[in-house]
Amino acid sequence: MQALLARRAATPADVSALYSLVQCALRNKNPCQLDPMRMQSLFAAALTRKQRNSRIAAIYGNYLINVAHRPRAARRVFRALVKQNPGNATYHFDLGVTELGSRDLAAARRELATLHKINRFGMSNEYIKSLSDLIGIVSQQTPPHEQTR
C-alpha cells in the first residue's frame, strides 16, 4: 500500500483502508499489532503529494492523538486542516477536541465559537453540543488558574 500511495493519489479504497487500520489500532490492545513506524510511513507516503487529501490528513490527526499519543503533532495537523478548509465543521470540531486534550480551553472555546458562526441550517448542531459538553467537563476538571491559557 505504501508504494501505491507514493506513486499515485489516494483512492477512496485507500482512504477507507487507512481509516480501518486506525480504527483497529484504537481497539483494546491493538489487535492488528500495527507497527508505529510502518503506520507513520504509510501516512507520510499518502500526505507528501502536492494535492493533499484532507480526509487522510484528518485520519492521520486522529491516529496521532488517539494511537500515537502525540497531541502537539495532531494539533498541527488539525490547525492546517482548518486553515485549508475554514468552513468544514468536522475539522473545527476535531481541532477543538484536540485543544481540549492539550487542556487549552481558550482555544477549544474559539473553535466552538467558530462552529456557531459556520453553522448553517443547524448542520453543525451535534458538533456544537458535543464540543460544548466536553468543554464543560474539562473546565470542571481543570483548576481555574490553568483555564486562562
PDB file of C-alpha atoms in Angstrom:
ATOM      1  CA  MET A   1       0.000   0.000   0.000  1.00  0.00           C
ATOM      2  CA  GLN A   2       2.822   2.375   0.843  1.00  0.00           C
ATOM      3  CA  ALA A   3       4.349   2.024  -2.632  1.00  0.00           C
ATOM      4  CA  LEU A   4       0.977   2.702  -4.245  1.00  0.00           C
ATOM      5  CA  LEU A   5       0.382   5.781  -2.125  1.00  0.00           C
ATOM      6  CA  ALA A   6       3.818   7.088  -3.044  1.00  0.00           C
ATOM      7  CA  ARG A   7       3.100   6.647  -6.778  1.00  0.00           C
ATOM      8  CA  ARG A   8      -0.435   7.899  -7.139  1.00  0.00           C
ATOM      9  CA  ALA A   9      -3.179   9.878  -5.497  1.00  0.00           C
ATOM     10  CA  ALA A  10      -5.146   8.033  -2.856  1.00  0.00           C
ATOM     11  CA  THR A  11      -8.346   6.370  -3.977  1.00  0.00           C
ATOM     12  CA  PRO A  12     -11.482   6.084  -1.832  1.00  0.00           C
ATOM     13  CA  ALA A  13     -10.416   2.491  -1.099  1.00  0.00           C
ATOM     14  CA  ASP A  14      -7.054   3.768   0.202  1.00  0.00           C
ATOM     15  CA  VAL A  15      -8.790   6.266   2.462  1.00  0.00           C
ATOM     16  CA  SER A  16     -11.069   3.517   3.754  1.00  0.00           C
ATOM     17  CA  ALA A  17      -8.105   1.195   4.360  1.00  0.00           C
ATOM     18  CA  LEU A  18      -6.196   3.843   6.349  1.00  0.00           C
ATOM     19  CA  TYR A  19      -9.318   4.607   8.360  1.00  0.00           C
ATOM     20  CA  SER A  20      -9.796   0.892   9.102  1.00  0.00           C
ATOM     21  CA  LEU A  21      -6.174   0.492  10.198  1.00  0.00           C
ATOM     22  CA  VAL A  22      -6.511   3.369  12.645  1.00  0.00           C
ATOM     23  CA  GLN A  23      -9.813   2.026  13.969  1.00  0.00           C
ATOM     24  CA  CYS A  24      -8.189  -1.366  14.523  1.00  0.00           C
ATOM     25  CA  ALA A  25      -5.284   0.264  16.360  1.00  0.00           C
ATOM     26  CA  LEU A  26      -7.781   2.052  18.608  1.00  0.00           C
ATOM     27  CA  ARG A  27      -9.306  -1.213  19.778  1.00  0.00           C
ATOM     28  CA  ASN A  28      -8.258  -2.616  23.107  1.00  0.00           C
ATOM     29  CA  LYS A  29      -4.681  -3.947  22.997  1.00  0.00           C
ATOM     30  CA  ASN A  30      -4.231  -3.106  19.278  1.00  0.00           C
ATOM     31  CA  PRO A  31      -5.368  -6.494  17.863  1.00  0.00           C
ATOM     32  CA  CYS A  32      -3.907  -5.622  14.458  1.00  0.00           C
ATOM     33  CA  GLN A  33      -0.446  -5.257  16.016  1.00  0.00           C
ATOM     34  CA  LEU A  34       0.376  -2.305  13.783  1.00  0.00           C
ATOM     35  CA  ASP A  35       3.961  -1.158  13.795  1.00  0.00           C
ATOM     36  CA  PRO A  36       4.051   2.592  14.592  1.00  0.00           C
ATOM     37  CA  MET A  37       6.917   3.208  12.160  1.00  0.00           C
ATOM     38  CA  ARG A  38       5.040   1.465   9.359  1.00  0.00           C
ATOM     39  CA  MET A  39       1.909   3.474  10.068  1.00  0.00           C
ATOM     40  CA  GLN A  40       3.970   6.668  10.041  1.00  0.00           C
ATOM     41  CA  SER A  41       5.454   5.650   6.688  1.00  0.00           C
ATOM     42  CA  LEU A  42       2.013   4.928   5.234  1.00  0.00           C
ATOM     43  CA  PHE A  43       0.738   8.351   6.213  1.00  0.00           C
ATOM     44  CA  ALA A  44       3.925  10.023   5.009  1.00  0.00           C
ATOM     45  CA  ALA A  45       3.508   8.406   1.593  1.00  0.00           C
ATOM     46  CA  ALA A  46      -0.135   9.447   1.419  1.00  0.00           C
ATOM     47  CA  LEU A  47       0.451  13.024   2.571  1.00  0.00           C
ATOM     48  CA  THR A  48       3.551  14.023   0.613  1.00  0.00           C
ATOM     49  CA  ARG A  49       1.637  14.699  -2.583  1.00  0.00           C
ATOM     50  CA  LYS A  50       1.094  18.194  -3.950  1.00  0.00           C
ATOM     51  CA  GLN A  51      -2.660  17.767  -3.635  1.00  0.00           C
ATOM     52  CA  ARG A  52      -3.020  16.634  -0.032  1.00  0.00           C
ATOM     53  CA  ASN A  53      -6.095  14.594   0.734  1.00  0.00           C
ATOM     54  CA  SER A  54      -7.857  16.336   3.627  1.00  0.00           C
ATOM     55  CA  ARG A  55      -9.667  13.174   4.657  1.00  0.00           C
ATOM     56  CA  ILE A  56      -6.363  11.302   5.004  1.00  0.00           C
ATOM     57  CA  ALA A  57      -4.908  14.213   6.960  1.00  0.00           C
ATOM     58  CA  ALA A  58      -7.883  14.039   9.352  1.00  0.00           C
ATOM     59  CA  ILE A  59      -7.408  10.286   9.782  1.00  0.00           C
ATOM     60  CA  TYR A  60      -3.729  10.934  10.462  1.00  0.00           C
ATOM     61  CA  GLY A  61      -4.620  13.541  13.087  1.00  0.00           C
ATOM     62  CA  ASN A  62      -6.900  11.004  14.726  1.00  0.00           C
ATOM     63  CA  TYR A  63      -4.081   8.461  14.656  1.00  0.00           C
ATOM     64  CA  LEU A  64      -1.630  10.930  16.166  1.00  0.00           C
ATOM     65  CA  ILE A  65      -3.798  11.873  19.115  1.00  0.00           C
ATOM     66  CA  ASN A  66      -5.510   8.568  19.879  1.00  0.00           C
ATOM     67  CA  VAL A  67      -2.967   5.910  18.916  1.00  0.00           C
ATOM     68  CA  ALA A  68       0.471   7.565  18.860  1.00  0.00           C
ATOM     69  CA  HIS A  69      -0.429   9.885  21.778  1.00  0.00           C
ATOM     70  CA  ARG A  70       1.189  12.885  20.102  1.00  0.00           C
ATOM     71  CA  PRO A  71      -1.279  15.730  20.774  1.00  0.00           C
ATOM     72  CA  ARG A  72       1.047  18.505  19.599  1.00  0.00           C
ATOM     73  CA  ALA A  73       1.516  16.841  16.232  1.00  0.00           C
ATOM     74  CA  ALA A  74      -2.237  16.210  15.966  1.00  0.00           C
ATOM     75  CA  ARG A  75      -2.876  19.851  16.803  1.00  0.00           C
ATOM     76  CA  ARG A  76      -0.629  20.939  13.900  1.00  0.00           C
ATOM     77  CA  VAL A  77      -2.475  18.621  11.515  1.00  0.00           C
ATOM     78  CA  PHE A  78      -5.913  19.861  12.564  1.00  0.00           C
ATOM     79  CA  ARG A  79      -4.858  23.511  12.520  1.00  0.00           C
ATOM     80  CA  ALA A  80      -3.641  23.061   8.938  1.00  0.00           C
ATOM     81  CA  LEU A  81      -6.917  21.362   8.010  1.00  0.00           C
ATOM     82  CA  VAL A  82      -8.944  24.212   9.491  1.00  0.00           C
ATOM     83  CA  LYS A  83      -6.808  26.735   7.645  1.00  0.00           C
ATOM     84  CA  GLN A  84      -7.306  24.885   4.338  1.00  0.00           C
ATOM     85  CA  ASN A  85     -10.996  24.177   4.953  1.00  0.00           C
ATOM     86  CA  PRO A  86     -12.344  27.031   7.116  1.00  0.00           C
ATOM     87  CA  GLY A  87     -15.965  26.110   6.515  1.00  0.00           C
ATOM     88  CA  ASN A  88     -15.613  22.443   7.455  1.00  0.00           C
ATOM     89  CA  ALA A  89     -17.296  21.857  10.806  1.00  0.00           C
ATOM     90  CA  THR A  90     -15.765  18.408  11.250  1.00  0.00           C
ATOM     91  CA  TYR A  91     -12.233  19.801  11.200  1.00  0.00           C
ATOM     92  CA  HIS A  92     -13.149  22.609  13.634  1.00  0.00           C
ATOM     93  CA  PHE A  93     -14.684  20.021  15.960  1.00  0.00           C
ATOM     94  CA  ASP A  94     -11.617  17.771  15.688  1.00  0.00           C
ATOM     95  CA  LEU A  95      -9.341  20.724  16.437  1.00  0.00           C
ATOM     96  CA  GLY A  96     -11.499  21.731  19.390  1.00  0.00           C
ATOM     97  CA  VAL A  97     -11.317  18.236  20.867  1.00  0.00           C
ATOM     98  CA  THR A  98      -7.557  18.163  20.266  1.00  0.00           C
ATOM     99  CA  GLU A  99      -7.194  21.514  22.028  1.00  0.00           C
ATOM    100  CA  LEU A 100      -9.128  20.091  24.977  1.00  0.00           C
ATOM    101  CA  GLY A 101      -6.772  17.123  25.039  1.00  0.00           C
ATOM    102  CA  SER A 102      -3.976  19.642  25.490  1.00  0.00           C
ATOM    103  CA  ARG A 103      -6.020  21.399  28.191  1.00  0.00           C
ATOM    104  CA  ASP A 104      -6.189  24.580  26.094  1.00  0.00           C
ATOM    105  CA  LEU A 105      -9.717  25.607  26.998  1.00  0.00           C
ATOM    106  CA  ALA A 106      -9.444  29.031  25.378  1.00  0.00           C
ATOM    107  CA  ALA A 107      -8.534  27.503  22.017  1.00  0.00           C
ATOM    108  CA  ALA A 108     -11.328  24.932  22.332  1.00  0.00           C
ATOM    109  CA  ARG A 109     -13.796  27.733  23.060  1.00  0.00           C
ATOM    110  CA  ARG A 110     -12.593  29.595  19.949  1.00  0.00           C
ATOM    111  CA  GLU A 111     -13.342  26.510  17.874  1.00  0.00           C
ATOM    112  CA  LEU A 112     -16.773  26.283  19.496  1.00  0.00           C
ATOM    113  CA  ALA A 113     -17.412  29.932  18.571  1.00  0.00           C
ATOM    114  CA  THR A 114     -16.330  29.190  15.003  1.00  0.00           C
ATOM    115  CA  LEU A 115     -18.707  26.239  14.877  1.00  0.00           C
ATOM    116  CA  HIS A 116     -21.543  28.576  15.871  1.00  0.00           C
ATOM    117  CA  LYS A 117     -20.528  31.017  13.111  1.00  0.00           C
ATOM    118  CA  ILE A 118     -20.389  28.422  10.344  1.00  0.00           C
ATOM    119  CA  ASN A 119     -23.489  26.527  11.467  1.00  0.00           C
ATOM    120  CA  ARG A 120     -25.823  26.834   8.528  1.00  0.00           C
ATOM    121  CA  PHE A 121     -29.288  25.334   8.799  1.00  0.00           C
ATOM    122  CA  GLY A 122     -28.338  23.557  12.018  1.00  0.00           C
ATOM    123  CA  MET A 123     -25.971  21.187  10.239  1.00  0.00           C
ATOM    124  CA  SER A 124     -23.320  21.545  12.950  1.00  0.00           C
ATOM    125  CA  ASN A 125     -25.655  21.312  15.942  1.00  0.00           C
ATOM    126  CA  GLU A 126     -24.318  17.899  17.016  1.00  0.00           C
ATOM    127  CA  TYR A 127     -20.719  19.089  16.887  1.00  0.00           C
ATOM    128  CA  ILE A 128     -21.654  22.216  18.828  1.00  0.00           C
ATOM    129  CA  LYS A 129     -23.427  20.242  21.541  1.00  0.00           C
ATOM    130  CA  SER A 130     -20.672  17.641  21.812  1.00  0.00           C
ATOM    131  CA  LEU A 131     -17.844  20.167  21.986  1.00  0.00           C
ATOM    132  CA  SER A 132     -19.793  22.338  24.415  1.00  0.00           C
ATOM    133  CA  ASP A 133     -20.395  19.319  26.679  1.00  0.00           C
ATOM    134  CA  LEU A 134     -16.732  18.321  26.514  1.00  0.00           C
ATOM    135  CA  ILE A 135     -15.607  21.862  27.335  1.00  0.00           C
ATOM    136  CA  GLY A 136     -17.912  21.785  30.355  1.00  0.00           C
ATOM    137  CA  ILE A 137     -16.446  18.508  31.579  1.00  0.00           C
ATOM    138  CA  VAL A 138     -12.829  19.596  31.082  1.00  0.00           C
ATOM    139  CA  SER A 139     -13.417  23.011  32.657  1.00  0.00           C
ATOM    140  CA  GLN A 140     -14.831  21.316  35.779  1.00  0.00           C
ATOM    141  CA  GLN A 141     -11.702  19.145  35.985  1.00  0.00           C
ATOM    142  CA  THR A 142      -9.239  21.971  35.333  1.00  0.00           C
ATOM    143  CA  PRO A 143      -8.251  24.382  38.118  1.00  0.00           C
ATOM    144  CA  PRO A 144      -9.260  27.992  37.316  1.00  0.00           C
ATOM    145  CA  HIS A 145      -5.668  29.238  37.158  1.00  0.00           C
ATOM    146  CA  GLU A 146      -4.980  26.750  34.326  1.00  0.00           C
ATOM    147  CA  GLN A 147      -8.055  27.759  32.307  1.00  0.00           C
ATOM    148  CA  THR A 148      -6.662  31.078  31.152  1.00  0.00           C
ATOM    149  CA  ARG A 149      -4.150  29.577  28.721  1.00  0.00           C
TER     150      ARG A 149
END
